[in-house]
XYZ file of C-alpha atoms in Angstrom:
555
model
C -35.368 -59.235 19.459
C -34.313 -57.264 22.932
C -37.333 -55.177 22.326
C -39.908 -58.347 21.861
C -38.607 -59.777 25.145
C -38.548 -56.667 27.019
C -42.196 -55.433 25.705
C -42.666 -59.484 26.472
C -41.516 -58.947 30.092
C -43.521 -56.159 30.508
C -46.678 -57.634 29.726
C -46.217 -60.468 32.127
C -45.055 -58.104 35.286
C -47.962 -55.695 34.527
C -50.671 -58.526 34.625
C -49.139 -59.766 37.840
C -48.837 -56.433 39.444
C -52.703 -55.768 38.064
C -54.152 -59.133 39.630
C -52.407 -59.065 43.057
C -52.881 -54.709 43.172
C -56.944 -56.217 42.414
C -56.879 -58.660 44.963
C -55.068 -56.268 47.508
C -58.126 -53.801 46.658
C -60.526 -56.099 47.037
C -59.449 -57.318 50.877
C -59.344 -53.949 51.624
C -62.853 -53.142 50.597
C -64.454 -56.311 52.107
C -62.761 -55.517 55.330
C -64.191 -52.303 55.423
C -67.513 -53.814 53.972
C -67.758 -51.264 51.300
C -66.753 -53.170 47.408
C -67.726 -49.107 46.109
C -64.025 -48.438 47.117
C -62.165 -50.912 45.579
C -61.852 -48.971 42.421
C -60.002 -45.724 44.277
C -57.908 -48.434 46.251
C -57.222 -50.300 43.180
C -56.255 -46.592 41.099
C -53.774 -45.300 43.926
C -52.344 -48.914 44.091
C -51.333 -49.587 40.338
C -50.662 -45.138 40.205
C -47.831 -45.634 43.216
C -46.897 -49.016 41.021
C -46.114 -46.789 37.836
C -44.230 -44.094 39.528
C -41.970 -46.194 41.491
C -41.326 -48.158 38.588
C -40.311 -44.929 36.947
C -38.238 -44.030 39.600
C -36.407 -47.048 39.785
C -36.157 -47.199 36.384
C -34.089 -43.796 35.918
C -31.869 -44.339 39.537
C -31.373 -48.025 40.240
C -27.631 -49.128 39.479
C -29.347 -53.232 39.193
C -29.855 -54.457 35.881
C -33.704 -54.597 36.378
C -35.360 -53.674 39.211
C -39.600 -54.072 39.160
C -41.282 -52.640 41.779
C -45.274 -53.369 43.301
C -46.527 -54.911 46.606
C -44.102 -58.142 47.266
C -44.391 -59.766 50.595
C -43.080 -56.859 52.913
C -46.621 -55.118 51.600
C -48.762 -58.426 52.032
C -47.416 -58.286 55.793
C -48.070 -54.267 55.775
C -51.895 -55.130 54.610
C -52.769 -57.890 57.220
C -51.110 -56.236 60.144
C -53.358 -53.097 59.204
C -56.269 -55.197 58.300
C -56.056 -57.158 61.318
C -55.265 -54.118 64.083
C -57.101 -51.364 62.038
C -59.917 -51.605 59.733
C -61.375 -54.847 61.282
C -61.122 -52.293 64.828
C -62.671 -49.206 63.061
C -65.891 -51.214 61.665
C -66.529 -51.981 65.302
C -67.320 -48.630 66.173
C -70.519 -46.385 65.038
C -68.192 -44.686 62.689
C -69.163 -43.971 58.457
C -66.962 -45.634 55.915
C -65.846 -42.302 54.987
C -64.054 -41.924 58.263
C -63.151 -45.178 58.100
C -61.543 -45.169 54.800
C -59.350 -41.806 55.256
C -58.275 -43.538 58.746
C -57.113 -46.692 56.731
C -55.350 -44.099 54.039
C -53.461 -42.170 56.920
C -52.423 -45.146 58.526
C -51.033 -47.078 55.040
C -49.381 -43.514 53.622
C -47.755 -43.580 57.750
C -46.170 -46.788 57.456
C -44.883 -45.794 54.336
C -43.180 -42.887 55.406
C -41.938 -44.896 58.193
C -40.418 -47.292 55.846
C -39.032 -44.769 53.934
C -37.330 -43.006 56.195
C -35.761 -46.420 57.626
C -34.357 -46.812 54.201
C -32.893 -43.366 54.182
C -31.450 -43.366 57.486
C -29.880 -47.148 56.986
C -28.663 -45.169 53.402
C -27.432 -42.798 55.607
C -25.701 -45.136 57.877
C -24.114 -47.251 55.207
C -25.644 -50.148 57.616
C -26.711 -52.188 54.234
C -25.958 -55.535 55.984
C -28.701 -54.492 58.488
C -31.402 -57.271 57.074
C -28.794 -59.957 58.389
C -29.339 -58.924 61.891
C -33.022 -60.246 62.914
C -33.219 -63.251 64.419
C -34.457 -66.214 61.731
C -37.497 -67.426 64.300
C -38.863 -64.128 64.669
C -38.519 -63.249 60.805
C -40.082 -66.271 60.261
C -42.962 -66.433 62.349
C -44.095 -62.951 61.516
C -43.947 -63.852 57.570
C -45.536 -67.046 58.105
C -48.130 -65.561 60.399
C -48.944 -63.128 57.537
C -49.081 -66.042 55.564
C -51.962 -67.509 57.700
C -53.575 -64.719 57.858
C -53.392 -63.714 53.954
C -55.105 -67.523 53.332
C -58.079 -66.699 55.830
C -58.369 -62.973 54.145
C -58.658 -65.003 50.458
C -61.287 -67.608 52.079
C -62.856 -64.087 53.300
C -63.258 -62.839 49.489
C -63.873 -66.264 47.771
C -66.956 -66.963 50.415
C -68.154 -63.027 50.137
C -68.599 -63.435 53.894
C -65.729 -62.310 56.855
C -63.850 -64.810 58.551
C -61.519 -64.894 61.584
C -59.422 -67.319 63.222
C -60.560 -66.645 66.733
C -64.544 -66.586 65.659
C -65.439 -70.332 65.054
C -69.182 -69.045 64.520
C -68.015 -66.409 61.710
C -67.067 -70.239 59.521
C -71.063 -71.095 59.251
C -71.772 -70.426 55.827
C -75.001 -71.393 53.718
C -74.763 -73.462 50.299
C -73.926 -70.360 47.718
C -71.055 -69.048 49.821
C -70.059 -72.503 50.654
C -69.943 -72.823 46.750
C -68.113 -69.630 46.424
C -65.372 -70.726 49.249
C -64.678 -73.835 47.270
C -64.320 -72.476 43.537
C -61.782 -70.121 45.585
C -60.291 -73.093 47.342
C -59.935 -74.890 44.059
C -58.517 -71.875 41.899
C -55.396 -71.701 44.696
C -54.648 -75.649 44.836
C -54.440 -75.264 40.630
C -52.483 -71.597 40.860
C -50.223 -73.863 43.459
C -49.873 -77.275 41.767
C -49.599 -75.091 38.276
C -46.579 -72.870 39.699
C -44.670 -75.431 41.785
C -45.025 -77.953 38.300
C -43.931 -75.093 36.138
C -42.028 -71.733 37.568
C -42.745 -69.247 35.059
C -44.649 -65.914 36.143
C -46.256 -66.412 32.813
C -48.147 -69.570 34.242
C -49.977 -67.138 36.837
C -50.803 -64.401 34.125
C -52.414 -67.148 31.685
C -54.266 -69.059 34.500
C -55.494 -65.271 35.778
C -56.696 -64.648 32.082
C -58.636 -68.287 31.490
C -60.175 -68.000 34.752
C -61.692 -64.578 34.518
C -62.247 -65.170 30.557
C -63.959 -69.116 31.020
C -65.093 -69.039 35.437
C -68.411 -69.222 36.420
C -70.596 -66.092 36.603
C -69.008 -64.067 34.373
C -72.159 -61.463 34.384
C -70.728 -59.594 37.104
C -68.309 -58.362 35.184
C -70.869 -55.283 35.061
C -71.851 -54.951 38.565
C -69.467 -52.002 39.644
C -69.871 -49.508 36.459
C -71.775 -47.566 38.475
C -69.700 -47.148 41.524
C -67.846 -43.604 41.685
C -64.132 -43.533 41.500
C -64.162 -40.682 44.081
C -66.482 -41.766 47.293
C -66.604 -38.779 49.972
C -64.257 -38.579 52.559
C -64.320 -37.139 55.724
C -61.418 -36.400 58.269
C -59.710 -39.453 59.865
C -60.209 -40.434 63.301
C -56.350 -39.367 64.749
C -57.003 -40.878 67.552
C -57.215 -44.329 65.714
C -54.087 -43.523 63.688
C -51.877 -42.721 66.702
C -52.709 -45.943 68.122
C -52.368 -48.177 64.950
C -47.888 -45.864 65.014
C -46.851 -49.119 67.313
C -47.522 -51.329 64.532
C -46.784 -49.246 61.079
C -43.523 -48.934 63.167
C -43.249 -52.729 63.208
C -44.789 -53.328 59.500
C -42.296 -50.381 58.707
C -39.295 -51.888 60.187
C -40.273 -55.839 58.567
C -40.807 -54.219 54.816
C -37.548 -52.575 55.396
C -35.870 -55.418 56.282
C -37.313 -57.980 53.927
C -36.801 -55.309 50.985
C -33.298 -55.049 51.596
C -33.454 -59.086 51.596
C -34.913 -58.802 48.093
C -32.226 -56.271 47.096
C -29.511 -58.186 47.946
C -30.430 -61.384 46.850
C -31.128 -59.490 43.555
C -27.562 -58.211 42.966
C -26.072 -61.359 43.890
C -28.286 -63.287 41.682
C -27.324 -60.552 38.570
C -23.640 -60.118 39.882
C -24.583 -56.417 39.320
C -22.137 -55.199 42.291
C -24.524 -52.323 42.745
C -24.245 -50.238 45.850
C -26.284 -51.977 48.267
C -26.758 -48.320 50.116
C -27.256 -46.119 47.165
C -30.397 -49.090 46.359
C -31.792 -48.455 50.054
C -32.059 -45.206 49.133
C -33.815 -45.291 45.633
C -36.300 -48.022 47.790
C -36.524 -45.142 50.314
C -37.540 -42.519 47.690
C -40.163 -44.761 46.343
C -41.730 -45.555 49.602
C -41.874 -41.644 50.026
C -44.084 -41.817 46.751
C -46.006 -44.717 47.395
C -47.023 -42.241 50.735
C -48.491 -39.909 48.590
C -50.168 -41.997 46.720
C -51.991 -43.179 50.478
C -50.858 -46.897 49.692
C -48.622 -49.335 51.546
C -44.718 -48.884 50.980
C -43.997 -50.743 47.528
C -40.957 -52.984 46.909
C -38.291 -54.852 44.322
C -40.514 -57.804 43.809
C -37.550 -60.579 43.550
C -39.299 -62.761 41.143
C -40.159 -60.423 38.518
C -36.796 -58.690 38.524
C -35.361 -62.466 37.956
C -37.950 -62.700 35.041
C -36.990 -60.362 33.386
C -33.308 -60.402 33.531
C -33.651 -64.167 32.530
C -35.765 -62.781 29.284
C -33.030 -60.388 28.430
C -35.331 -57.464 29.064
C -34.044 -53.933 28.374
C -34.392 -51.109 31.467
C -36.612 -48.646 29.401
C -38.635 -50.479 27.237
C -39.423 -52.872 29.999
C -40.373 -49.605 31.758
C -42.433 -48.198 29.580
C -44.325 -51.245 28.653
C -45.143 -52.007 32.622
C -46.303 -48.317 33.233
C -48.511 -48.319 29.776
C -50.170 -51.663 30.915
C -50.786 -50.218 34.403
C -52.008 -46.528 33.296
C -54.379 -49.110 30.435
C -55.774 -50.590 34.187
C -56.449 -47.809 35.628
C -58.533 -46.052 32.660
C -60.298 -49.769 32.335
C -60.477 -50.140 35.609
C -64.185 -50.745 36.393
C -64.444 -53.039 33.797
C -61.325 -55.139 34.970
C -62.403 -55.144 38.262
C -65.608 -56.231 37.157
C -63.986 -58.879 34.778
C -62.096 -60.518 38.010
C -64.249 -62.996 39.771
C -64.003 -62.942 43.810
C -62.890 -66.461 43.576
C -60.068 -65.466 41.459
C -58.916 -63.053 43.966
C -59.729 -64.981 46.493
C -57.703 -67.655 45.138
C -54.356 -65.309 44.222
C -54.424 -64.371 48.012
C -54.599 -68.491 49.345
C -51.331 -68.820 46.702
C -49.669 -66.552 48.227
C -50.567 -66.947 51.901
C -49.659 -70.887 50.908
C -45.931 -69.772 49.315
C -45.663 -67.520 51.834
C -46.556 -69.870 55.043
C -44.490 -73.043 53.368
C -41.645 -70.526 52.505
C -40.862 -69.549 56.304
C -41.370 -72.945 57.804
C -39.771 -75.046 55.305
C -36.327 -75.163 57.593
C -38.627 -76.400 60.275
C -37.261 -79.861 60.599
C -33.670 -77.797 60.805
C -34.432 -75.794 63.552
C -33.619 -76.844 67.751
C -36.578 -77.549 70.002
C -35.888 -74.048 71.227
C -35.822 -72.182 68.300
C -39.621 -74.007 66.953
C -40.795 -72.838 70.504
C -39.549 -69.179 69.411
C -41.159 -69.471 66.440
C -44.395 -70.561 67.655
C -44.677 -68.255 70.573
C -44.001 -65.264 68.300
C -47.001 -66.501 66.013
C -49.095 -66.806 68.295
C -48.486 -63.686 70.268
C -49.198 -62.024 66.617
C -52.036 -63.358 65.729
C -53.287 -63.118 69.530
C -52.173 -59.632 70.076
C -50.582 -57.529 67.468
C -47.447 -56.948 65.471
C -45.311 -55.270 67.977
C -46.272 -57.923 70.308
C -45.138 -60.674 68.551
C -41.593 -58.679 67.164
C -40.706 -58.086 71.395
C -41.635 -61.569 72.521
C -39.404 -62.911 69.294
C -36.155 -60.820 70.458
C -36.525 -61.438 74.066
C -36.881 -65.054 73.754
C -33.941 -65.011 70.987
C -31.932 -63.109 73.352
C -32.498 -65.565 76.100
C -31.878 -68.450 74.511
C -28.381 -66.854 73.117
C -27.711 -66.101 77.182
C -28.482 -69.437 77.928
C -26.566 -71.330 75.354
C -23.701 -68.538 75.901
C -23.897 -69.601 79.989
C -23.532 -73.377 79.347
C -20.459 -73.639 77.292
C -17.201 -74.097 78.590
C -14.566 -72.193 77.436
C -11.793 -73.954 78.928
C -10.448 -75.107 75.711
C -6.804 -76.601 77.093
C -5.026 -76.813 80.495
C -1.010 -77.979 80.568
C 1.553 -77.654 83.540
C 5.056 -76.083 82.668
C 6.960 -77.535 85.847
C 9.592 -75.628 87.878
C 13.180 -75.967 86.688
C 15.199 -75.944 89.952
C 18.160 -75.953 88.459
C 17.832 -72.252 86.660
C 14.908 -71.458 89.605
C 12.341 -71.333 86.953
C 8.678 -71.339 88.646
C 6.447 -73.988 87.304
C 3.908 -72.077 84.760
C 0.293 -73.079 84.580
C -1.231 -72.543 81.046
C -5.095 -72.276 80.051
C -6.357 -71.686 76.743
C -9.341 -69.858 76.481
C -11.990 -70.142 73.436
C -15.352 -68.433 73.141
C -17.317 -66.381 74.639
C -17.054 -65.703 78.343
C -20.485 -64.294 79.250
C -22.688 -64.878 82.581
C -22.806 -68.286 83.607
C -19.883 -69.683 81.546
C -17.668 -66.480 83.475
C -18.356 -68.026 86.749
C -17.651 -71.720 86.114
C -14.678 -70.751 84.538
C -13.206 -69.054 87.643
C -14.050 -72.302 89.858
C -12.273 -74.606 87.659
C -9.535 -72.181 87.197
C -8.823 -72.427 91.126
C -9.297 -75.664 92.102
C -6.598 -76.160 88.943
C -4.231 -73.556 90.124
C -4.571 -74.737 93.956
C -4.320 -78.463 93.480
C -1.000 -77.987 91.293
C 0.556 -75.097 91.783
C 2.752 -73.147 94.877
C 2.956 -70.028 96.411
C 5.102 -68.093 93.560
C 4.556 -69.696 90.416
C 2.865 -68.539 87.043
C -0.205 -68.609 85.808
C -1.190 -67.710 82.010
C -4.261 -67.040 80.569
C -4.546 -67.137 76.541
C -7.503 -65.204 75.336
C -6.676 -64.888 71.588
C -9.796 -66.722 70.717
C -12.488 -65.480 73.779
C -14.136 -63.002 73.497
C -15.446 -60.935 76.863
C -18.075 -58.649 78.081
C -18.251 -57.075 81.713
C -19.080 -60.188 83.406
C -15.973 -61.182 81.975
C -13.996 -58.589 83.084
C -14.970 -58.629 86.523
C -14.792 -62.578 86.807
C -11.310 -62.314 85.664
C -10.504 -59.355 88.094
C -12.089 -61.746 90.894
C -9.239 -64.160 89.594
C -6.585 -61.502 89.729
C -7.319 -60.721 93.450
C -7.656 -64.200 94.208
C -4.221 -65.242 92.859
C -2.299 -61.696 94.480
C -4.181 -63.221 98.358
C -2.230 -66.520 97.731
C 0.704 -65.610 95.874
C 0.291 -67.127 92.424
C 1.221 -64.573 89.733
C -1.678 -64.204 86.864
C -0.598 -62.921 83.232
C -3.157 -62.398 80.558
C -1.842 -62.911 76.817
C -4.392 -60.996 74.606
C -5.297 -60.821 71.352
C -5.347 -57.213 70.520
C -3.734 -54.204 72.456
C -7.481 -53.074 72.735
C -8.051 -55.586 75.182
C -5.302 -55.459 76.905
C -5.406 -51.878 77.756
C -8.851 -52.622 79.072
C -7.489 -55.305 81.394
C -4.929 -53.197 82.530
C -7.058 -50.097 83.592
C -8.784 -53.231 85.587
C -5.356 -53.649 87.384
C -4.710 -56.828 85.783
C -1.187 -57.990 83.782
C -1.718 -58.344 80.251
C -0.147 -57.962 77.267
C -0.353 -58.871 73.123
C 0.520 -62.357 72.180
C 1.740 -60.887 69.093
C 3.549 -57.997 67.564
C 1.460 -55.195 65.669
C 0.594 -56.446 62.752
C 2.003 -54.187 59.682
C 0.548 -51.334 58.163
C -2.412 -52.127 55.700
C -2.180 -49.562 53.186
C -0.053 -52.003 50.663
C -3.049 -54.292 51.056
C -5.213 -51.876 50.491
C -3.504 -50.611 47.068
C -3.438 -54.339 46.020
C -7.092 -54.548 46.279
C -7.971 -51.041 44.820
C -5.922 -52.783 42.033
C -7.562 -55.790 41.813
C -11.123 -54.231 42.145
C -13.605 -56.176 43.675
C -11.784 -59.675 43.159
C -10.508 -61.490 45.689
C -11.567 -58.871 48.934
C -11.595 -60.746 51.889
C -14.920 -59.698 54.096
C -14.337 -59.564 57.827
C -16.076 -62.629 59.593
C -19.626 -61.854 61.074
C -19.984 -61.627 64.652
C -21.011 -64.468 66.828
C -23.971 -62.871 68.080
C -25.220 -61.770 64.783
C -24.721 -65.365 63.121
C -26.441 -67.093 66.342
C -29.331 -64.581 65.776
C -29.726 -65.030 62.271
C -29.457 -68.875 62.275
C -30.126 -70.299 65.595
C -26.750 -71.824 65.444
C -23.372 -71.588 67.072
């Protein structure tokens, strides 16, 4: 029965990974206005497909892991849509040129993301995906989104569209035709998939439309078309200036693999080595590269598929990369057999799922973060990828200084007063919580004198609690400020800490300080308890504040 379900799974994957790799193919080839090279596109896609898979198959510590282009690839293809091919048709170059350009530049950003994956690997930094801000994340998969939903209107009309050409959107009455039996096929592929979640309800829809759609004598057209058109040497120039983006692309399939990985093992409770899965993802990027096609990666839903169908690793395998290899022999019939509508259609789903998937915590998100979001869009689809990835981290970054400046981190204030009898000097206490950085430094030190000078004298104590602040140099020197302030008018400032780190920094500034509390005990005991207990029970250190403001806009 485990073999029916996994040769089961297999099927379904394999015709997913076949329709989107035939879509992908085709918006390739009608950017570059040449449909004779969709079936070498389509062969190195569905070829780097197999071997991945195979390479997964035999390393991966995950239950199931399916590779194939996910969404990190669907970004990788518009970016280098967008900023190459679309760039390289505008010149008096040949497609030949053009095409081993548009190779270079995909097998670039997949060495490029596979060497980020080997050098997180190498880092053990396999919590790096939590790290980028969520508006800039999100408007750079949304904007793909967009984008992928005007490339499918592109294929379904069999005439090129853009965003910032109204005049490109006159069509006549067949491609206006066209555009809406493309139109139509994505509303159904949507209503069908949100109504019933099952990757088997996008394989049978793919099979009835291509099987019972209009004009199915085309399904002949491309027999004749060689597998093998002739190439000519790239245009380096052109590939050296499309590095700023595959660096970009590179750095966003990195991160949202990772995404996909974790999310994977949690979802299995497979307690796989996140780092030892970065690099298996690295080492199939690498052969994706030779292959000449965007970096592939664990496609989330299919994984879930099958581990829900109680798939087996090798069968499942074996099954996927027989289906594929079947495509690739069959190809010019299959690609024939798939109407543009259809994969015009497949690429508006997406670009849909995709868009609504990003924006959906819209209504959650702070009048500053949507205005983040927005302005890295459109800087995107203005500009380029790179573009819109700065703009996103500077305006994050901003907003963090800003929000950091206007808090007040004056938490409580209480007078100790002076006990004549045993000449105790009155003691002035202020609890400190949060971050002191830039603005909130400064008010700070105001408050902290007018309190000290309205109700304390010349001799008495003043004590700062910083077990829950944490500083940066702005900090430091605001509280130094303080120290010389209080030594000119003979006040007495002690700084309670809460590690001896700390203090010792304060001290090398001149400043009194000390540890509120003793050092806490060795934690080797602790340690042995939890190499005893395994995995249950470890207690995770709590993420930074910057990270968590970055990744979620909130405090």
């Amino acid at each position: 029965m485990k073999s029916f379900h996994s040769i089961s799974a297999g099927l379904i994957t394999a015709s997913i990974a076949i329709s989107v790799n035939a879509a992908f193919s085709d918006l390739l080839g009608n950017a570059l206005h040449a449909a004779t090279l969709r079936p070498l596109l389509f062969t190195l896609m569905m070829a780097s497909c197999c071997l991945a898979m195979l390479l997964l198959a035999g390393n991966s510590r995950l239950k199931l892991a399916i590779p194939g282009l996910d969404e990190p690839a669907m970004v990788i293809l518009s970016a280098m849509v967008t900023a190459s091919s679309l760039h390289l048709l505008g010149q008096p170059w040949s497609t030949g040129q053009v095409l081993s350009t548009l190779l270079c530049i995909n097998a670039l950003t997949a060495l490029l993301t596979g060497a980020a994956f080997l050098l997180a690997a190498r880092l053990r930094a396999g919590q790096l995906a939590r790290c980028l801000p969520y508006p800039v994340l999100a408007a750079f998969m949304a904007s793909s989104g967009l984008l992928l939903i005007v490339f499918g209107l592109s294929i379904a009309a069999g005439h090129s569209l853009s965003l910032t050409q109204p005049a490109s959107w006159q069509l006549d009455g067949g491609q206006a035709m066209q555009l809406g039996w493309g139109v139509g096929f994505g509303i159904l592929l949507l209503l069908c998939m949100r109504k019933m979640d099952h990757p088997a309800t996008l394989t049978a829809l793919l099979l009835l439309a291509c099987l019972f759609g209009p004009s199915p004598a085309t399904a002949l057209q491309q027999s004749s078309a060689p597998l093998w058109p002739g190439l000519e040497l790239p245009l380096w120039q052109e590939v050296l200036s499309a590095l700023p983006t595959a660096l970009a692309a590179a750095l966003m399939a990195m991160l949202g693999s990772t995404s996909n990985i974790m999310a994977l093992d949690q979802a299995q409770q497979a307690r796989a080595d996140l780092n030892q899965e970065m690099r298996v993802n690295g080492l199939a990027c690498l052969v994706s590269a030779l292959c000449a096609t965007p970096p592939v990666s664990i496609m989330l839903s299919d994984s879930l598929l099958a581990g829900r169908m109680g798939a087996r690793r090798w069968p499942l395998a074996i099954c996927f990369v027989t289906c594929c290899l079947l495509a690739i022999w069959q190809q010019q019939w299959m690609l024939g057999l798939i109407q543009p509508y259809v994969l015009g259609g497949v690429l508006i789903y997406f670009g849909v799922e995709l868009l609504s998937h990003w924006l959906q915590r819209w209504p959650a998100l702070a009048q500053a973060e949507r205005g983040i979001l927005l302005s890295t869009m459109l800087t995107f689809l203005a500009m380029n990828v790179l573009a819109g990835i700065v703009v996103g981290l500077v305006l994050s970054a901003w907003q963090f200084c800003y929000r950091a400046s206007q808090q007040n981190p004056l938490q409580d204030i209480r007078l100790q007063p002076a006990d004549t009898g045993s000449q105790q000097p009155a003691v002035l206490t202020a609890e400190l919580c949060g971050p002191l950085y830039f603005g909130s430094a400064s008010r700070l030190h105001d408050q902290l004198q007018a309190a000290i000078a309205a109700q304390l004298s010349r001799g008495d104590l003043v004590q700062l609690c910083l077990r829950q602040a944490s500083l940066d140099s702005s900090a430091m020197q605001t509280l130094h400020r303080l120290h010389l302030w209080c030594d000119e008018h003979g006040y007495r400032l002690q700084l309670l800490c809460q590690d001896g780190a700390t203090a010792s920094q304060l001290q090398q500034w001149g400043m009194s300080a000390s540890c509120a509390h003793p050092a806490a005990p060795s934690p080797r005991p602790v340690a042995a308890r939890q190499r005893r207990a395994g995995h249950v029970g470890t207690v995770r250190p709590a993420q930074p504040r910057f990270i968590h403001f970055m990744q979620t806009g909130r405090e």
